[in-house]
Coordinates of C-alpha atoms and ligand atoms in Angstrom, one line a residue:
M1 CA 107.0 104.1 113.9
I2 CA 104.1 102.9 111.8
K3 CA 102.2 100.1 113.6
A4 CA 99.2 99.9 111.3
V5 CA 98.4 100.4 107.6
I6 CA 94.8 101.3 106.7
F7 CA 94.0 100.7 103.1
D8 CA 91.3 102.5 101.1
L9 CA 89.5 100.1 98.7
D10 CA 88.3 101.7 95.5
G11 CA 91.3 102.8 93.5
V12 CA 93.8 101.3 95.9
I13 CA 93.1 97.6 96.1
V14 CA 91.1 97.3 92.9
D15 CA 90.0 99.6 90.1
T16 CA 86.4 99.9 91.2
A17 CA 87.0 103.7 90.9
R18 CA 86.7 103.1 87.1
Y19 CA 83.3 101.4 87.6
H20 CA 82.1 104.3 89.8
F21 CA 83.2 106.7 87.1
L22 CA 81.5 104.7 84.3
A23 CA 78.2 104.6 86.3
W24 CA 78.3 108.3 87.2
K25 CA 79.1 109.1 83.5
R26 CA 76.2 107.1 82.4
L27 CA 73.9 109.0 84.7
A28 CA 75.5 112.4 83.7
D29 CA 74.9 111.5 80.0
E30 CA 71.2 110.7 80.7
L31 CA 70.8 114.0 82.5
G32 CA 72.7 115.9 79.7
I33 CA 75.5 117.0 82.1
P34 CA 79.0 117.2 80.7
F35 CA 81.2 115.0 83.0
T36 CA 84.9 114.3 82.5
E37 CA 87.5 112.1 84.3
A38 CA 88.8 115.4 85.8
D39 CA 85.4 116.2 87.2
N40 CA 85.3 112.6 88.6
E41 CA 88.3 113.4 90.9
R42 CA 85.9 115.4 93.1
L43 CA 83.7 112.3 93.6
K44 CA 86.4 109.9 94.7
G45 CA 86.2 108.9 98.3
V46 CA 83.0 110.9 99.1
S47 CA 79.7 109.3 99.8
R48 CA 77.1 108.4 97.2
M49 CA 74.7 111.3 98.1
R50 CA 77.6 113.8 98.2
S51 CA 78.7 112.5 94.8
M52 CA 75.2 113.1 93.5
E53 CA 75.2 116.7 94.8
I54 CA 78.6 117.4 93.2
L55 CA 77.2 116.1 89.9
M56 CA 74.3 118.4 90.2
E57 CA 76.6 121.3 91.0
I58 CA 78.6 120.5 87.8
G59 CA 75.4 120.4 85.7
G60 CA 74.0 123.5 87.5
I61 CA 70.7 121.6 88.2
T62 CA 68.6 121.3 91.3
L63 CA 66.5 118.2 92.1
S64 CA 64.0 117.2 94.8
A65 CA 65.3 115.0 97.6
H66 CA 63.2 112.1 96.1
D67 CA 64.6 112.5 92.6
K68 CA 68.1 112.8 94.0
E69 CA 67.7 109.6 95.9
Q70 CA 66.2 107.7 92.9
L71 CA 69.0 108.8 90.6
A72 CA 71.7 107.9 93.1
N73 CA 70.1 104.5 93.4
K74 CA 70.0 104.1 89.7
K75 CA 73.8 104.8 89.5
N76 CA 74.3 102.3 92.3
T77 CA 72.5 99.6 90.4
W78 CA 74.8 100.1 87.4
F79 CA 77.8 100.1 89.6
V80 CA 76.8 96.8 91.3
D81 CA 76.2 95.4 87.8
Y82 CA 79.8 96.2 86.7
V83 CA 81.2 95.0 90.0
E84 CA 79.4 91.6 89.9
R85 CA 81.1 90.9 86.6
M86 CA 84.5 91.5 88.3
L87 CA 87.0 88.6 88.6
P88 CA 89.4 87.9 91.6
E89 CA 92.3 88.5 89.1
E90 CA 91.3 92.2 89.0
I91 CA 92.9 92.9 92.3
Y92 CA 95.9 95.2 91.6
P93 CA 99.2 93.4 91.0
G94 CA 101.4 93.0 94.1
V95 CA 98.6 94.0 96.6
K96 CA 98.1 90.5 98.2
K97 CA 101.8 90.0 98.6
L98 CA 102.3 93.5 100.0
I99 CA 99.6 92.9 102.7
E100 CA 100.9 89.5 103.6
S101 CA 104.4 90.8 104.0
L102 CA 103.2 93.7 106.2
R103 CA 101.4 91.3 108.4
Q104 CA 104.4 88.9 108.6
R105 CA 106.4 91.9 109.8
G106 CA 103.9 92.5 112.6
V107 CA 102.2 95.5 111.0
R108 CA 98.5 95.5 111.6
V109 CA 96.3 95.9 108.5
A110 CA 92.8 97.3 108.1
L111 CA 90.5 98.3 105.2
A112 CA 88.5 101.5 105.4
S113 CA 86.2 102.3 102.5
S114 CA 83.4 104.9 102.2
S115 CA 81.6 102.5 100.0
K116 CA 78.4 100.7 101.1
N117 CA 79.4 98.0 98.6
A118 CA 82.8 97.4 100.1
K119 CA 81.9 94.0 101.6
T120 CA 80.5 92.7 98.3
V121 CA 83.7 93.8 96.5
I122 CA 86.0 92.1 98.9
Q123 CA 83.9 88.9 98.8
L124 CA 84.0 88.9 95.0
L125 CA 87.8 89.3 95.1
H126 CA 88.1 86.6 97.9
I127 CA 90.2 88.9 100.0
Q128 CA 88.2 89.3 103.3
Q129 CA 90.9 87.3 105.2
L130 CA 93.7 89.7 104.2
F131 CA 92.3 92.3 106.6
E132 CA 92.1 92.1 110.4
V133 CA 89.5 94.9 110.4
V134 CA 87.1 96.0 107.7
V135 CA 85.1 99.2 108.1
D136 CA 82.8 100.6 105.4
G137 CA 80.2 103.2 104.5
T138 CA 77.5 101.3 106.3
M139 CA 79.2 101.9 109.7
I140 CA 79.7 105.7 109.6
V141 CA 77.7 108.9 109.7
H142 CA 80.2 111.2 108.0
S143 CA 82.1 110.2 104.9
K144 CA 85.6 111.3 103.9
P145 CA 87.0 114.0 104.1
D146 CA 85.7 113.5 107.6
P147 CA 88.1 111.4 109.7
E148 CA 85.4 109.1 111.1
I149 CA 86.1 106.0 109.0
F150 CA 89.9 106.1 109.7
L151 CA 89.4 106.7 113.5
L152 CA 87.0 103.8 113.6
A153 CA 89.5 101.5 111.9
A154 CA 92.3 102.6 114.3
N155 CA 90.0 102.1 117.2
R156 CA 89.0 98.6 116.1
L157 CA 92.8 97.8 115.7
N158 CA 93.5 99.4 119.0
I159 CA 96.4 101.4 117.6
P160 CA 96.8 105.2 118.2
P161 CA 96.0 107.3 115.1
A162 CA 99.5 108.8 115.1
D163 CA 101.0 105.3 114.5
C164 CA 98.7 104.6 111.5
L165 CA 99.5 105.1 107.8
V166 CA 96.6 105.5 105.4
V167 CA 96.9 104.4 101.7
E168 CA 94.5 106.5 99.6
D169 CA 93.9 107.4 95.9
A170 CA 91.5 110.3 96.6
E171 CA 92.0 113.9 97.7
A172 CA 89.1 113.6 100.1
G173 CA 90.8 110.5 101.6
V174 CA 94.1 112.3 102.1
E175 CA 92.3 115.1 104.0
A176 CA 90.4 112.5 106.1
A177 CA 93.7 110.8 107.0
H178 CA 95.2 114.1 108.1
A179 CA 92.1 115.1 110.0
A180 CA 92.4 111.8 111.9
G181 CA 96.1 112.7 112.8
M182 CA 97.5 110.0 110.4
R183 CA 100.1 110.1 107.7
C184 CA 99.1 109.3 104.1
L185 CA 100.6 107.5 101.2
G186 CA 98.9 108.6 97.9
I187 CA 98.3 106.3 95.0
G188 CA 98.2 107.9 91.6
K189 CA 99.5 111.3 90.3
R190 CA 101.2 113.8 92.6
E191 CA 99.3 116.7 91.1
Q192 CA 96.0 115.1 92.2
L193 CA 97.3 114.3 95.7
L194 CA 99.3 117.4 96.7
K195 CA 98.8 117.0 100.4
A196 CA 100.0 113.4 100.8
E197 CA 103.3 112.8 102.5
K198 CA 104.4 110.6 99.7
V199 CA 102.9 109.4 96.4
V200 CA 103.6 106.3 94.3
A201 CA 101.9 105.5 91.0
K202 CA 100.5 102.1 91.9
T203 CA 99.8 100.3 95.2
G204 CA 102.2 97.5 94.2
D205 CA 105.0 100.1 94.2
F206 CA 104.7 100.5 98.0
T207 CA 107.5 98.6 99.7
L208 CA 108.1 97.7 103.3
A209 CA 111.3 99.8 103.2
M210 CA 109.1 102.9 102.6
L211 CA 107.6 102.5 106.1
E212 CA 110.8 104.0 107.5
E213 CA 110.1 107.2 105.5
F214 CA 107.0 108.0 107.5
Ligands
B16_301 P1 79.0 103.6 97.4 P2 86.6 104.3 98.8 C1 84.3 105.4 97.8 O1 85.1 104.2 98.2 C2 84.5 105.8 96.4 O2 85.8 106.2 96.2 C3 83.6 106.9 96.0 O3 83.7 107.2 94.7 C4 82.1 106.4 96.3 O4 81.2 107.4 96.0 C5 82.0 106.0 97.8 O5 83.0 105.0 98.1 C6 80.6 105.5 98.1 O6 80.4 104.3 97.4 O7 78.1 104.3 96.5 O8 79.4 102.2 96.8 O9 78.5 103.5 98.8 O10 87.4 104.9 97.8 O11 86.4 105.0 100.1 O12 86.9 102.8 99.0
MG302 MG1 89.4 105.3 96.9

């Protein structure tokens, strides 16, 4: 029985995954690194510094710790710029209704994002009150695919991991859910989320009836 649903943020609640891509692409262009949307799949769900390292791997370059930090900060400034122009209407269709109906049914709901900007994003969207628990990149040491963020969410909800369902758009997030002993609903394309128990194209396609399938 699923007693709690833990939602990822970027790419699940709102398309901030697009803004992460645009900001990394801008940095890649500046560094002369070819960087495609397919490459970007590797960056989804992982921390900012890990993303920077993956970008360096793709470009075959090495940088000092100082330069790495500066460039990752630059990417973040661009990301925050895009995000600050976001409107509350950008929340994915059906998401608010879905969360409200889960809660009406007595299912507990949390948000677990690797992003250090998660609080800003949910404030801009005016959706803080939708979640009983919010955990983000500022509260953890190890980012997805490590299970830390999901275990923290379950702990704050006081629900055993085995009774939690994670909703994720990133491969690293699916791995983190499984490492936490949780089941996972993937959002997006099956070929990018091979390990998820079930995949739907959009978060709004997730129905309460599907809870029985987990
Ligand atoms: P920041 P999520 C993740 O958020 C993003 O998917 C990932 O692309 C990003 O690198 C990470 O947050 C860190 O974000 O640079 O804002 O701290 O998908 O776990 O909600
Ligand atoms: Mg995500």
